[in-house]
XYZ file of C-alpha atoms in Angstrom:
199
model
C 87.693 111.934 87.005
C 88.439 113.745 90.412
C 90.516 116.891 90.056
C 91.465 116.835 93.747
C 92.864 113.330 93.466
C 94.738 114.346 90.288
C 96.171 117.423 91.847
C 97.231 115.564 94.918
C 99.065 113.012 92.708
C 100.821 115.841 90.806
C 101.868 117.476 94.031
C 103.602 114.318 95.216
C 105.869 114.370 92.197
C 109.458 115.211 93.008
C 112.187 116.606 90.648
C 115.403 114.648 89.984
C 118.856 116.114 89.447
C 119.054 116.148 85.646
C 116.764 116.958 82.729
C 115.612 114.007 80.500
C 112.865 115.485 78.365
C 112.807 112.396 76.180
C 111.795 110.192 79.073
C 108.801 112.463 79.851
C 107.838 112.425 76.206
C 108.212 108.651 76.069
C 105.905 108.164 79.085
C 103.386 110.682 77.948
C 103.140 109.091 74.434
C 103.097 105.557 75.907
C 100.184 106.408 78.188
C 98.220 107.561 75.085
C 98.878 104.372 73.198
C 96.043 101.728 73.056
C 98.657 98.981 73.681
C 98.733 100.237 77.399
C 95.135 99.434 77.882
C 95.571 95.903 79.316
C 98.419 96.994 81.623
C 96.574 100.050 82.923
C 93.479 98.025 83.583
C 95.414 96.178 86.253
C 96.432 99.341 88.136
C 94.157 99.736 91.179
C 94.202 103.472 91.171
C 92.821 103.823 87.607
C 89.302 105.075 87.751
C 86.832 102.245 87.038
C 85.205 104.350 84.429
C 88.392 104.168 82.392
C 89.810 100.789 83.269
C 90.099 98.515 80.260
C 88.734 101.314 77.883
C 91.583 103.891 77.846
C 93.620 104.698 76.063
C 91.325 104.916 73.265
C 92.216 103.666 69.843
C 93.892 106.183 67.529
C 91.665 107.984 65.150
C 91.884 106.861 61.563
C 91.054 108.712 58.291
C 87.876 106.535 57.897
C 86.800 106.921 61.513
C 84.333 109.347 63.027
C 87.313 111.045 64.668
C 85.763 110.543 68.114
C 89.013 110.372 69.949
C 91.640 113.189 69.828
C 94.837 112.900 71.800
C 97.024 115.527 73.160
C 100.386 115.732 74.697
C 101.867 118.868 76.645
C 105.572 118.888 77.125
C 107.229 121.509 79.287
C 110.854 122.035 80.097
C 112.972 124.633 81.859
C 116.228 123.379 80.351
C 117.534 120.904 77.825
C 118.375 117.223 77.640
C 121.710 116.419 79.320
C 123.856 113.369 79.335
C 123.017 110.895 82.061
C 125.524 109.190 84.303
C 124.707 106.067 86.281
C 126.533 103.769 88.620
C 128.670 101.144 86.926
C 127.020 97.627 87.237
C 129.993 96.207 89.317
C 129.064 98.796 92.066
C 125.474 97.696 92.185
C 125.617 93.882 91.917
C 125.191 92.893 95.508
C 122.382 93.533 97.985
C 124.813 95.277 100.303
C 125.945 97.767 97.585
C 122.358 98.554 96.582
C 121.518 99.169 100.323
C 124.709 101.436 100.661
C 123.693 103.724 97.759
C 120.121 103.725 98.902
C 121.165 104.910 102.396
C 124.006 107.177 101.843
C 124.833 109.703 99.080
C 128.186 109.402 97.471
C 130.193 112.113 99.399
C 128.900 110.671 102.746
C 130.157 107.223 101.662
C 133.318 108.555 100.273
C 134.480 110.856 103.196
C 132.587 109.723 106.356
C 132.715 105.994 105.720
C 136.092 105.917 104.237
C 135.242 104.730 100.810
C 137.483 107.308 99.028
C 137.894 107.040 95.304
C 136.714 109.437 92.623
C 133.047 109.817 91.321
C 134.271 108.816 87.901
C 135.515 105.479 89.276
C 131.997 104.591 90.085
C 129.880 105.939 87.186
C 129.626 105.744 83.512
C 127.731 107.690 80.799
C 124.361 106.089 79.991
C 123.647 108.294 76.979
C 124.631 111.612 75.684
C 122.494 114.773 75.371
C 122.579 114.437 71.563
C 121.239 110.848 71.791
C 118.411 111.997 74.154
C 117.535 114.762 71.723
C 117.448 112.273 68.833
C 115.250 109.856 70.724
C 112.895 112.629 71.814
C 112.396 113.820 68.232
C 111.804 110.318 67.068
C 109.059 109.841 69.575
C 107.535 113.145 68.770
C 107.562 112.312 65.098
C 105.937 108.923 65.784
C 103.269 110.570 67.987
C 102.459 113.237 65.369
C 102.161 110.413 62.704
C 99.402 108.956 64.884
C 97.691 112.361 64.945
C 98.630 113.198 68.484
C 98.595 116.986 68.878
C 101.783 118.115 70.803
C 101.961 121.352 72.630
C 105.349 122.339 73.943
C 106.419 124.964 76.463
C 109.883 126.249 77.050
C 109.930 127.998 80.436
C 113.168 129.774 80.963
C 114.847 127.049 78.935
C 118.209 127.326 77.129
C 118.214 128.240 73.426
C 118.960 124.683 72.550
C 116.070 123.444 74.706
C 113.789 126.036 73.046
C 114.850 124.648 69.579
C 114.119 121.080 70.613
C 110.614 122.044 71.954
C 109.899 124.020 68.814
C 110.763 120.939 66.674
C 108.735 118.547 68.759
C 105.616 120.740 68.644
C 102.865 119.823 66.201
C 103.191 123.240 64.461
C 104.691 126.621 65.333
C 101.397 127.574 66.835
C 101.634 124.768 69.205
C 104.890 126.063 70.781
C 105.049 128.492 73.666
C 108.018 130.298 75.163
C 107.925 132.051 78.594
C 110.150 132.968 81.541
C 107.356 131.701 83.711
C 105.266 134.957 84.116
C 102.830 133.740 81.321
C 102.611 130.119 82.313
C 98.959 130.332 83.594
C 97.925 132.088 80.379
C 99.631 129.553 78.247
C 97.916 126.657 79.955
C 94.583 128.475 79.641
C 95.187 128.927 76.013
C 95.905 125.274 75.601
C 92.859 124.346 77.486
C 90.704 126.653 75.390
C 92.081 125.125 72.174
C 91.414 121.605 73.335
C 87.990 122.486 74.547
C 87.027 124.413 71.459
C 88.226 121.441 69.167
C 86.342 118.906 71.307
C 83.123 120.770 71.194
C 83.276 121.168 67.433
C 83.606 117.432 66.763
């Protein structure tokens, strides 16, 4: 309930090296699901006003519709394949510490490890698999009456298509090169506030 605390938490987030939109969608939807209530109630940083009460139940057709859930998804790219270290290179404490302490090129050249990057990694999933998983999650969320806004900010044409498909309706999809981002978020906030006030 504290905007400063929320902003500080957001400012501590750091980008990683690849795009995995489906993981963001998965976490966003999971944190709106009532099944997370017990788990979140054990997190010490959750505001006491919400502990054990949120996420609220999904609204049903026979309910008073007193809980409306929203998800905002933004990307500047598209899902890509992920590569991860092969298990045999992470199965000892020493190996875990090495990867934690040194990037691959430092280990390869300065510490005499040599070898090709491909000798150490494998494909975890393809971009097409990530897209499919994301759309499945978006569909499941929409089936629970979660309203999904999506924003493609300087994304690829494929990324734009995926965001368009994930959105609740064409009116819930926004596209920008970044110059209209503040206006887009204001528009989303206005829609959410208008709907909430009308319930």
